[in-house]
Amino acid sequence: MATFADIGVAAGLNILFAVAFLVAFAILRLQPINDRVYFPKWYLLGLRSCPMEQGSFVTKFVNLDWRSYIRFLNWVPDALRMPEPELIDHAGLDSAVYLRIYLLGLKIFVPVALLSWTILVPVNWTNNTLANAGASEKLQYSNIDKLSISNVPYGSPRFWTHIVMAYAFTFWTCFSLRNEYAKVAEMRLHFLASQRRRPDQFTVLVRNVPPDQDESVSEAVEHFFLVNQPDHYQTHQVVINANKLAKLVKEKKSKKNWLDYYQLKFDRKQIRPMTKTGFLGLWGKKVDAIDHQIAEIDRLSNEIAEERKRVKTDPKSIMPAAFVSFKTRWGAAVCAQTQQSRNPTLWLTDWASEPRDVYWDNLAIPYVSLTIRKLIVNVAFFFLTFFFVIPVTFVQSLANIEGIERRAPFLKSVIET
């Protein structure tokens, strides 16, 4: 039987883990390297600049201001005091709804707890059913069991108290959830209606376009939607496998950054910087760094021009997918949420994400390969959830004093003192 000590141990472990996660969050949130992770909205609005672009090498990755670690929870009361419309503008709709979830928990559980302690606890505690059973049948029980329904004798009219309170708790919970869902739905509709028009609201991603010997992918997409949605279809853009081109552009950007660095270094010291042509400049032939970077940029520019011509003319670079834009949101919504073909594996449609949320490299993955990857992820998730029972069971075994003494005998002397 559980005791107050067992509950105290379980609560202590949960509080310890909660504090540990809170401290980890506070430390990670204040590091410059994670700034874009915790403040993405401010970067999108242009209200925040990356702290890694200034300061010394160490301060670009680690926050050395000890005062910020003391004030790491100041944002909590500020967020609670902030008006809801201002909070939505500041941190987004998800943040406002997330805070309402906590407030909903208080609205539900505080009245339930008060009613339980003022009505159910006296009804259960004032019986002696467990005491009589313990004396006659040697039943083991604790003071916590006296607070439960097990201390009410069979056939007692006090059971009506539990039935009435069960209905009251259920009604209050459903009533609170209904009001909260209605409020959140109203907030979401108001948020969507107040947003400015964006291209992704009128665009649908169409995947697994069936091949046609007489038409290209672009012609097939245009013909399909002109026939099926002539009043709403506007235009489309076929997806091209330009992953190699993207890598070349990224590499050229990196070379330009190095060129700027070496030129600034030369302007400051008036000495031509030198570098090695090997990996990370650690080995290889020693050459002039500025001339080497200029030559590399010229080489990459030529390769980018050739690759750009290739992806425009090579049929193998055209993927069976396209972004289709519509004249109205209604047309886009209908297309995104309905099946377009008798074959459920063809003409797959879904809402197009905002361009900065699209991982463009994955658009080149074939549909079959993508399905297999999803299956592997689901199987891995199942086994991860299944085997997660093992550490949970171990932690639960430590949730009482006897379990700790059995699992960690060296703590017996500490527990018994």
Short mmCIF file of C-alpha atoms in Angstrom, two decimals:
data_model
loop_
_atom_site.label_atom_id
_atom_site.label_comp_id
_atom_site.label_asym_id
_atom_site.label_seq_id
_atom_site.Cartn_x
_atom_site.Cartn_y
_atom_site.Cartn_z
CA MET A 1 0.00 0.00 0.00
CA ALA A 2 1.23 3.47 -0.84
CA THR A 3 2.14 5.79 2.00
CA PHE A 4 2.76 9.50 2.34
CA ALA A 5 6.49 8.76 2.26
CA ASP A 6 6.13 6.91 -1.06
CA ILE A 7 4.19 9.79 -2.56
CA GLY A 8 6.80 12.20 -1.22
CA VAL A 9 9.60 10.21 -2.87
CA ALA A 10 7.74 10.12 -6.21
CA ALA A 11 6.98 13.82 -6.01
CA GLY A 12 10.60 14.56 -5.10
CA LEU A 13 11.89 12.64 -8.13
CA ASN A 14 9.45 14.40 -10.46
CA ILE A 15 10.35 17.82 -9.03
CA LEU A 16 14.05 17.00 -9.35
CA PHE A 17 13.68 16.07 -13.02
CA ALA A 18 11.50 19.15 -13.67
CA VAL A 19 14.10 21.45 -12.12
CA ALA A 20 16.89 19.74 -14.10
CA PHE A 21 15.02 20.23 -17.40
CA LEU A 22 14.21 23.84 -16.47
CA VAL A 23 17.87 24.59 -15.74
CA ALA A 24 18.93 22.89 -18.99
CA PHE A 25 16.37 24.97 -20.89
CA ALA A 26 17.59 28.16 -19.21
CA ILE A 27 21.22 27.43 -20.07
CA LEU A 28 20.55 26.42 -23.70
CA ARG A 29 18.18 29.33 -24.30
CA LEU A 30 20.81 31.90 -23.33
CA GLN A 31 23.58 30.55 -25.58
CA PRO A 32 24.20 32.57 -28.76
CA ILE A 33 24.48 29.41 -30.85
CA ASN A 34 20.82 28.57 -30.03
CA ASP A 35 19.47 32.07 -30.50
CA ARG A 36 17.72 31.32 -33.79
CA VAL A 37 16.12 28.21 -32.28
CA TYR A 38 14.41 30.03 -29.41
CA PHE A 39 13.68 33.37 -31.14
CA PRO A 40 12.78 32.50 -34.77
CA LYS A 41 9.83 34.91 -34.98
CA TRP A 42 12.02 37.88 -34.08
CA TYR A 43 14.45 36.97 -36.85
CA LEU A 44 11.63 36.68 -39.39
CA LEU A 45 10.36 40.12 -38.38
CA GLY A 46 13.86 41.60 -38.48
CA LEU A 47 13.73 42.62 -34.81
CA ARG A 48 16.74 40.60 -33.72
CA SER A 49 20.26 40.11 -35.09
CA CYS A 50 22.42 37.06 -34.58
CA PRO A 51 24.76 37.47 -31.56
CA MET A 52 27.29 35.17 -33.28
CA GLU A 53 28.14 37.94 -35.72
CA GLN A 54 29.86 40.08 -33.09
CA GLY A 55 32.10 39.68 -30.07
CA SER A 56 35.06 37.39 -29.46
CA PHE A 57 35.30 33.79 -30.60
CA VAL A 58 34.16 32.38 -27.23
CA THR A 59 31.22 34.79 -26.77
CA LYS A 60 29.88 33.82 -30.19
CA PHE A 61 29.05 30.38 -28.80
CA VAL A 62 28.84 30.78 -24.99
CA ASN A 63 27.05 33.47 -23.00
CA LEU A 64 29.52 34.69 -20.35
CA ASP A 65 27.20 37.27 -18.78
CA TRP A 66 26.43 35.77 -15.35
CA ARG A 67 23.63 38.27 -14.72
CA SER A 68 21.55 36.78 -17.53
CA TYR A 69 21.57 33.41 -15.75
CA ILE A 70 20.09 35.03 -12.64
CA ARG A 71 17.27 36.67 -14.61
CA PHE A 72 16.49 33.64 -16.79
CA LEU A 73 12.91 33.32 -15.40
CA ASN A 74 11.95 36.99 -15.72
CA TRP A 75 10.06 36.26 -18.92
CA VAL A 76 7.49 34.08 -17.08
CA PRO A 77 5.68 36.87 -15.14
CA ASP A 78 6.02 39.18 -18.14
CA ALA A 79 4.27 36.61 -20.35
CA LEU A 80 1.50 36.07 -17.80
CA ARG A 81 0.86 39.81 -17.44
CA MET A 82 0.94 40.51 -21.17
CA PRO A 83 -2.49 41.01 -22.82
CA GLU A 84 -3.46 38.18 -25.12
CA PRO A 85 -3.50 40.21 -28.39
CA GLU A 86 -0.08 41.61 -27.56
CA LEU A 87 1.21 38.14 -26.72
CA ILE A 88 -0.01 36.82 -30.07
CA ASP A 89 1.75 39.64 -31.93
CA HIS A 90 4.89 39.12 -29.86
CA ALA A 91 5.24 35.32 -29.78
CA GLY A 92 2.53 33.91 -32.02
CA LEU A 93 -0.83 32.19 -31.57
CA ASP A 94 0.73 28.92 -30.37
CA SER A 95 2.25 30.65 -27.34
CA ALA A 96 -1.07 32.17 -26.31
CA VAL A 97 -2.84 28.81 -26.66
CA TYR A 98 -0.06 27.09 -24.73
CA LEU A 99 -0.57 29.45 -21.79
CA ARG A 100 -4.32 28.91 -21.96
CA ILE A 101 -3.71 25.16 -21.56
CA TYR A 102 -2.08 25.79 -18.19
CA LEU A 103 -4.90 28.12 -17.16
CA LEU A 104 -7.41 25.49 -18.28
CA GLY A 105 -5.70 22.97 -16.00
CA LEU A 106 -6.10 25.34 -13.08
CA LYS A 107 -9.76 25.97 -13.94
CA ILE A 108 -10.48 22.24 -13.95
CA PHE A 109 -8.34 20.83 -11.15
CA VAL A 110 -8.54 23.59 -8.52
CA PRO A 111 -12.37 23.32 -8.09
CA VAL A 112 -12.14 19.53 -8.30
CA ALA A 113 -9.46 19.45 -5.61
CA LEU A 114 -11.40 21.79 -3.33
CA LEU A 115 -14.61 19.78 -3.66
CA SER A 116 -12.74 16.52 -3.12
CA TRP A 117 -11.09 17.72 0.09
CA THR A 118 -14.20 19.39 1.47
CA ILE A 119 -16.75 16.66 0.58
CA LEU A 120 -15.19 13.33 -0.42
CA VAL A 121 -12.31 13.26 2.07
CA PRO A 122 -14.56 13.70 5.17
CA VAL A 123 -17.00 11.11 3.79
CA ASN A 124 -14.24 8.54 3.35
CA TRP A 125 -12.14 9.38 6.41
CA THR A 126 -14.97 9.15 8.94
CA ASN A 127 -15.53 5.44 8.22
CA ASN A 128 -13.71 2.55 9.93
CA THR A 129 -14.09 -0.12 7.26
CA LEU A 130 -10.34 -0.63 6.74
CA ALA A 131 -9.66 -0.59 10.49
CA ASN A 132 -12.20 -3.33 11.10
CA ALA A 133 -10.92 -5.39 8.16
CA GLY A 134 -7.34 -4.95 9.33
CA ALA A 135 -8.19 -6.22 12.79
CA SER A 136 -10.12 -9.26 11.58
CA GLU A 137 -8.42 -10.18 8.28
CA LYS A 138 -4.99 -8.68 8.92
CA LEU A 139 -5.42 -6.29 5.98
CA GLN A 140 -2.53 -3.90 5.46
CA TYR A 141 -3.44 -0.30 4.70
CA SER A 142 -2.08 3.20 5.12
CA ASN A 143 -3.55 6.58 5.99
CA ILE A 144 -3.86 7.38 2.30
CA ASP A 145 -6.18 4.41 1.84
CA LYS A 146 -8.47 5.92 4.47
CA LEU A 147 -8.97 8.87 2.13
CA SER A 148 -10.18 6.65 -0.72
CA ILE A 149 -13.46 4.95 -1.51
CA SER A 150 -12.06 1.68 -0.17
CA ASN A 151 -12.81 2.91 3.37
CA VAL A 152 -16.56 3.15 2.61
CA PRO A 153 -18.47 -0.04 3.58
CA TYR A 154 -20.48 -2.02 1.01
CA GLY A 155 -24.08 -0.88 0.68
CA SER A 156 -23.43 2.41 2.44
CA PRO A 157 -25.54 5.39 1.30
CA ARG A 158 -22.28 7.35 1.23
CA PHE A 159 -21.64 5.85 -2.22
CA TRP A 160 -24.19 8.33 -3.54
CA THR A 161 -21.75 11.09 -2.64
CA HIS A 162 -19.14 9.57 -4.97
CA ILE A 163 -21.69 9.12 -7.76
CA VAL A 164 -22.91 12.71 -7.51
CA MET A 165 -19.37 14.07 -7.35
CA ALA A 166 -18.32 11.94 -10.36
CA TYR A 167 -21.12 13.48 -12.40
CA ALA A 168 -20.23 16.95 -11.10
CA PHE A 169 -16.54 16.54 -11.98
CA THR A 170 -17.41 15.20 -15.45
CA PHE A 171 -19.85 18.03 -16.13
CA TRP A 172 -17.39 20.69 -14.97
CA THR A 173 -14.56 19.19 -17.06
CA CYS A 174 -16.67 18.95 -20.22
CA PHE A 175 -18.07 22.45 -19.65
CA SER A 176 -14.57 23.92 -19.22
CA LEU A 177 -13.21 22.07 -22.27
CA ARG A 178 -16.14 23.17 -24.43
CA ASN A 179 -15.72 26.82 -23.51
CA GLU A 180 -11.96 26.66 -23.99
CA TYR A 181 -12.17 24.97 -27.39
CA ALA A 182 -14.74 27.53 -28.52
CA LYS A 183 -12.45 30.35 -27.40
CA VAL A 184 -9.37 28.85 -29.09
CA ALA A 185 -11.33 28.24 -32.32
CA GLU A 186 -12.48 31.88 -32.28
CA MET A 187 -8.90 33.05 -31.67
CA ARG A 188 -7.63 30.93 -34.57
CA LEU A 189 -10.27 32.21 -37.00
CA HIS A 190 -9.55 35.79 -35.97
CA PHE A 191 -5.82 35.19 -36.33
CA LEU A 192 -6.20 33.73 -39.84
CA ALA A 193 -8.58 36.50 -40.91
CA SER A 194 -6.23 39.22 -39.70
CA GLN A 195 -3.18 37.81 -41.49
CA ARG A 196 -2.03 39.38 -44.71
CA ARG A 197 -2.41 37.36 -47.89
CA ARG A 198 0.52 35.02 -48.49
CA PRO A 199 1.32 32.88 -51.53
CA ASP A 200 1.37 29.66 -49.48
CA GLN A 201 -2.31 30.22 -48.59
CA PHE A 202 -3.21 29.84 -52.28
CA THR A 203 -0.70 27.10 -53.18
CA VAL A 204 -0.87 23.30 -53.03
CA LEU A 205 1.98 20.81 -53.35
CA VAL A 206 1.12 18.07 -55.86
CA ARG A 207 3.27 14.92 -55.73
CA ASN A 208 3.55 11.68 -57.68
CA VAL A 209 2.37 13.09 -61.01
CA PRO A 210 1.89 10.07 -63.33
CA PRO A 211 4.27 9.90 -66.32
CA ASP A 212 2.92 10.50 -69.82
CA GLN A 213 4.78 9.75 -73.04
CA ASP A 214 2.98 12.51 -74.93
CA GLU A 215 3.27 15.26 -72.31
CA SER A 216 5.93 16.63 -70.02
CA VAL A 217 5.32 16.93 -66.29
CA SER A 218 4.56 20.63 -66.65
CA GLU A 219 2.07 20.04 -69.46
CA ALA A 220 0.44 17.17 -67.56
CA VAL A 221 -0.06 19.30 -64.44
CA GLU A 222 -1.47 22.22 -66.41
CA HIS A 223 -3.82 20.00 -68.43
CA PHE A 224 -5.03 18.11 -65.34
CA PHE A 225 -6.01 21.19 -63.33
CA LEU A 226 -7.43 23.10 -66.29
CA VAL A 227 -9.81 20.17 -66.79
CA ASN A 228 -10.67 19.49 -63.13
CA GLN A 229 -10.59 23.01 -61.63
CA PRO A 230 -10.83 25.47 -64.54
CA ASP A 231 -12.43 28.24 -62.46
CA HIS A 232 -9.78 28.26 -59.71
CA TYR A 233 -6.50 27.13 -61.28
CA GLN A 234 -4.04 29.95 -61.91
CA THR A 235 -0.47 28.70 -62.47
CA HIS A 236 2.07 26.10 -61.41
CA GLN A 237 5.78 25.56 -60.90
CA VAL A 238 7.33 22.14 -61.49
CA VAL A 239 9.86 20.92 -58.90
CA ILE A 240 13.37 20.52 -60.31
CA ASN A 241 16.06 18.43 -58.68
CA ALA A 242 18.62 21.18 -58.17
CA ASN A 243 20.31 19.73 -55.09
CA LYS A 244 23.72 19.72 -56.76
CA LEU A 245 23.19 23.30 -57.91
CA ALA A 246 22.24 24.31 -54.35
CA LYS A 247 25.43 22.74 -53.01
CA LEU A 248 27.52 24.65 -55.55
CA VAL A 249 25.80 27.94 -54.65
CA LYS A 250 26.36 27.25 -50.94
CA GLU A 251 30.02 26.46 -51.57
CA LYS A 252 30.44 29.65 -53.61
CA LYS A 253 28.93 31.67 -50.79
CA SER A 254 31.40 30.13 -48.37
CA LYS A 255 34.31 31.00 -50.68
CA LYS A 256 33.10 34.60 -50.89
CA ASN A 257 33.06 34.80 -47.11
CA TRP A 258 36.64 33.52 -46.96
CA LEU A 259 37.64 36.01 -49.65
CA ASP A 260 36.17 38.88 -47.60
CA TYR A 261 38.02 37.59 -44.54
CA TYR A 262 41.39 37.44 -46.31
CA GLN A 263 40.89 40.86 -47.89
CA LEU A 264 40.12 42.40 -44.51
CA LYS A 265 43.13 40.66 -43.07
CA PHE A 266 45.30 42.05 -45.89
CA ASP A 267 43.92 45.58 -45.41
CA ARG A 268 44.67 45.42 -41.71
CA LYS A 269 48.20 43.96 -41.82
CA GLN A 270 49.29 44.87 -45.39
CA ILE A 271 50.69 41.33 -45.74
CA ARG A 272 49.41 38.94 -48.38
CA PRO A 273 47.74 36.06 -46.46
CA MET A 274 48.80 32.53 -47.40
CA THR A 275 46.87 29.26 -47.19
CA LYS A 276 47.21 25.60 -48.14
CA THR A 277 45.03 23.99 -50.77
CA GLY A 278 44.35 20.87 -48.71
CA PHE A 279 41.46 20.13 -46.36
CA LEU A 280 40.68 23.16 -44.14
CA GLY A 281 44.03 24.64 -45.19
CA LEU A 282 45.93 22.11 -43.05
CA TRP A 283 48.08 20.58 -45.77
CA GLY A 284 48.81 20.82 -49.48
CA LYS A 285 50.50 23.40 -51.65
CA LYS A 286 50.91 26.84 -50.06
CA VAL A 287 49.39 29.59 -52.21
CA ASP A 288 48.21 33.17 -51.98
CA ALA A 289 44.88 33.02 -50.12
CA ILE A 290 43.17 35.89 -51.98
CA ASP A 291 44.16 34.67 -55.44
CA HIS A 292 43.19 31.13 -54.50
CA GLN A 293 39.71 32.15 -53.35
CA ILE A 294 39.16 34.29 -56.48
CA ALA A 295 40.13 31.32 -58.66
CA GLU A 296 37.80 29.03 -56.70
CA ILE A 297 34.91 31.49 -57.06
CA ASP A 298 35.48 31.71 -60.83
CA ARG A 299 35.54 27.91 -61.07
CA LEU A 300 32.32 27.58 -59.07
CA SER A 301 30.63 30.30 -61.13
CA ASN A 302 31.31 28.34 -64.31
CA GLU A 303 30.08 25.11 -62.74
CA ILE A 304 26.93 26.84 -61.50
CA ALA A 305 26.18 28.21 -64.96
CA GLU A 306 26.64 24.76 -66.53
CA GLU A 307 24.56 23.05 -63.85
CA ARG A 308 21.79 25.62 -64.22
CA LYS A 309 21.61 24.92 -67.97
CA ARG A 310 21.61 21.19 -67.35
CA VAL A 311 18.73 21.12 -64.86
CA LYS A 312 16.60 23.22 -67.22
CA THR A 313 17.03 20.86 -70.17
CA ASP A 314 17.62 17.43 -68.61
CA PRO A 315 14.31 15.49 -68.32
CA LYS A 316 15.78 13.44 -65.48
CA SER A 317 16.02 16.57 -63.36
CA ILE A 318 12.28 17.23 -63.61
CA MET A 319 10.57 15.68 -60.59
CA PRO A 320 6.98 14.35 -60.66
CA ALA A 321 5.87 17.13 -58.33
CA ALA A 322 4.73 20.72 -58.65
CA PHE A 323 3.50 23.71 -56.70
CA VAL A 324 0.04 24.62 -58.03
CA SER A 325 -1.40 28.07 -57.27
CA PHE A 326 -5.11 28.91 -57.27
CA LYS A 327 -7.07 32.14 -57.57
CA THR A 328 -8.90 31.68 -54.26
CA ARG A 329 -8.19 30.14 -50.87
CA TRP A 330 -11.32 28.05 -51.26
CA GLY A 331 -9.99 26.43 -54.43
CA ALA A 332 -6.66 25.68 -52.77
CA ALA A 333 -8.41 24.23 -49.69
CA VAL A 334 -10.61 21.95 -51.78
CA CYS A 335 -7.63 20.69 -53.78
CA ALA A 336 -5.46 20.13 -50.69
CA GLN A 337 -8.11 18.15 -48.80
CA THR A 338 -9.63 15.97 -51.52
CA GLN A 339 -8.50 12.95 -53.51
CA GLN A 340 -7.70 13.90 -57.09
CA SER A 341 -7.62 10.48 -58.74
CA ARG A 342 -9.16 7.03 -58.49
CA ASN A 343 -5.69 5.74 -57.72
CA PRO A 344 -4.93 7.01 -54.18
CA THR A 345 -1.17 6.92 -54.87
CA LEU A 346 -1.33 9.39 -57.79
CA TRP A 347 -1.85 13.16 -57.80
CA LEU A 348 -1.26 13.46 -54.06
CA THR A 349 -2.08 16.95 -52.80
CA ASP A 350 -1.21 18.74 -49.60
CA TRP A 351 -0.94 22.32 -48.38
CA ALA A 352 2.26 23.98 -49.53
CA SER A 353 4.38 25.11 -46.62
CA GLU A 354 5.76 28.61 -46.32
CA PRO A 355 8.92 28.71 -48.51
CA ARG A 356 11.24 29.03 -45.51
CA ASP A 357 9.64 25.93 -43.96
CA VAL A 358 10.26 23.70 -46.99
CA TYR A 359 13.25 21.36 -46.86
CA TRP A 360 13.93 21.58 -50.57
CA ASP A 361 16.42 18.70 -50.69
CA ASN A 362 13.67 16.23 -49.73
CA LEU A 363 11.40 17.23 -52.61
CA ALA A 364 13.63 15.20 -54.91
CA ILE A 365 12.97 11.97 -52.95
CA PRO A 366 10.77 9.58 -54.99
CA TYR A 367 7.34 8.71 -53.61
CA VAL A 368 8.15 5.01 -53.05
CA SER A 369 11.37 5.86 -51.22
CA LEU A 370 9.54 8.42 -49.12
CA THR A 371 6.88 5.86 -48.18
CA ILE A 372 9.52 3.33 -47.16
CA ARG A 373 11.27 5.94 -45.04
CA LYS A 374 8.01 6.79 -43.27
CA LEU A 375 7.45 3.09 -42.58
CA ILE A 376 10.94 2.74 -41.12
CA VAL A 377 10.40 5.80 -38.91
CA ASN A 378 7.05 4.44 -37.67
CA VAL A 379 8.57 1.05 -36.87
CA ALA A 380 11.50 2.69 -35.08
CA PHE A 381 9.08 4.89 -33.13
CA PHE A 382 7.07 1.82 -32.09
CA PHE A 383 10.12 0.00 -30.75
CA LEU A 384 11.36 3.19 -29.06
CA THR A 385 8.00 3.55 -27.29
CA PHE A 386 7.87 -0.16 -26.46
CA PHE A 387 11.36 -0.35 -24.95
CA PHE A 388 10.81 2.94 -23.15
CA VAL A 389 8.73 0.89 -20.72
CA ILE A 390 11.94 -0.60 -19.31
CA PRO A 391 13.47 2.63 -17.88
CA VAL A 392 10.00 3.83 -16.82
CA THR A 393 9.45 0.60 -14.90
CA PHE A 394 12.83 0.97 -13.24
CA VAL A 395 12.10 4.55 -12.18
CA GLN A 396 8.68 3.56 -10.87
CA SER A 397 10.29 0.81 -8.82
CA LEU A 398 12.19 3.56 -7.01
CA ALA A 399 9.00 5.44 -6.18
CA ASN A 400 8.74 3.94 -2.70
CA ILE A 401 11.11 3.48 0.21
CA GLU A 402 11.24 -0.30 -0.06
CA GLY A 403 12.05 -0.10 -3.75
CA ILE A 404 14.98 2.22 -3.12
CA GLU A 405 16.34 -0.04 -0.37
CA ARG A 406 16.06 -3.05 -2.67
CA ARG A 407 17.61 -1.38 -5.73
CA ALA A 408 20.22 0.70 -3.88
CA PRO A 409 21.22 -1.13 -0.68
CA PHE A 410 24.01 1.37 0.03
CA LEU A 411 21.34 4.02 0.76
CA LYS A 412 19.67 1.88 3.45
CA SER A 413 21.48 3.57 6.31
CA VAL A 414 20.51 7.02 5.01
CA ILE A 415 16.85 6.05 4.55
CA GLU A 416 16.45 4.45 7.98
CA THR A 417 17.99 7.39 9.88
#
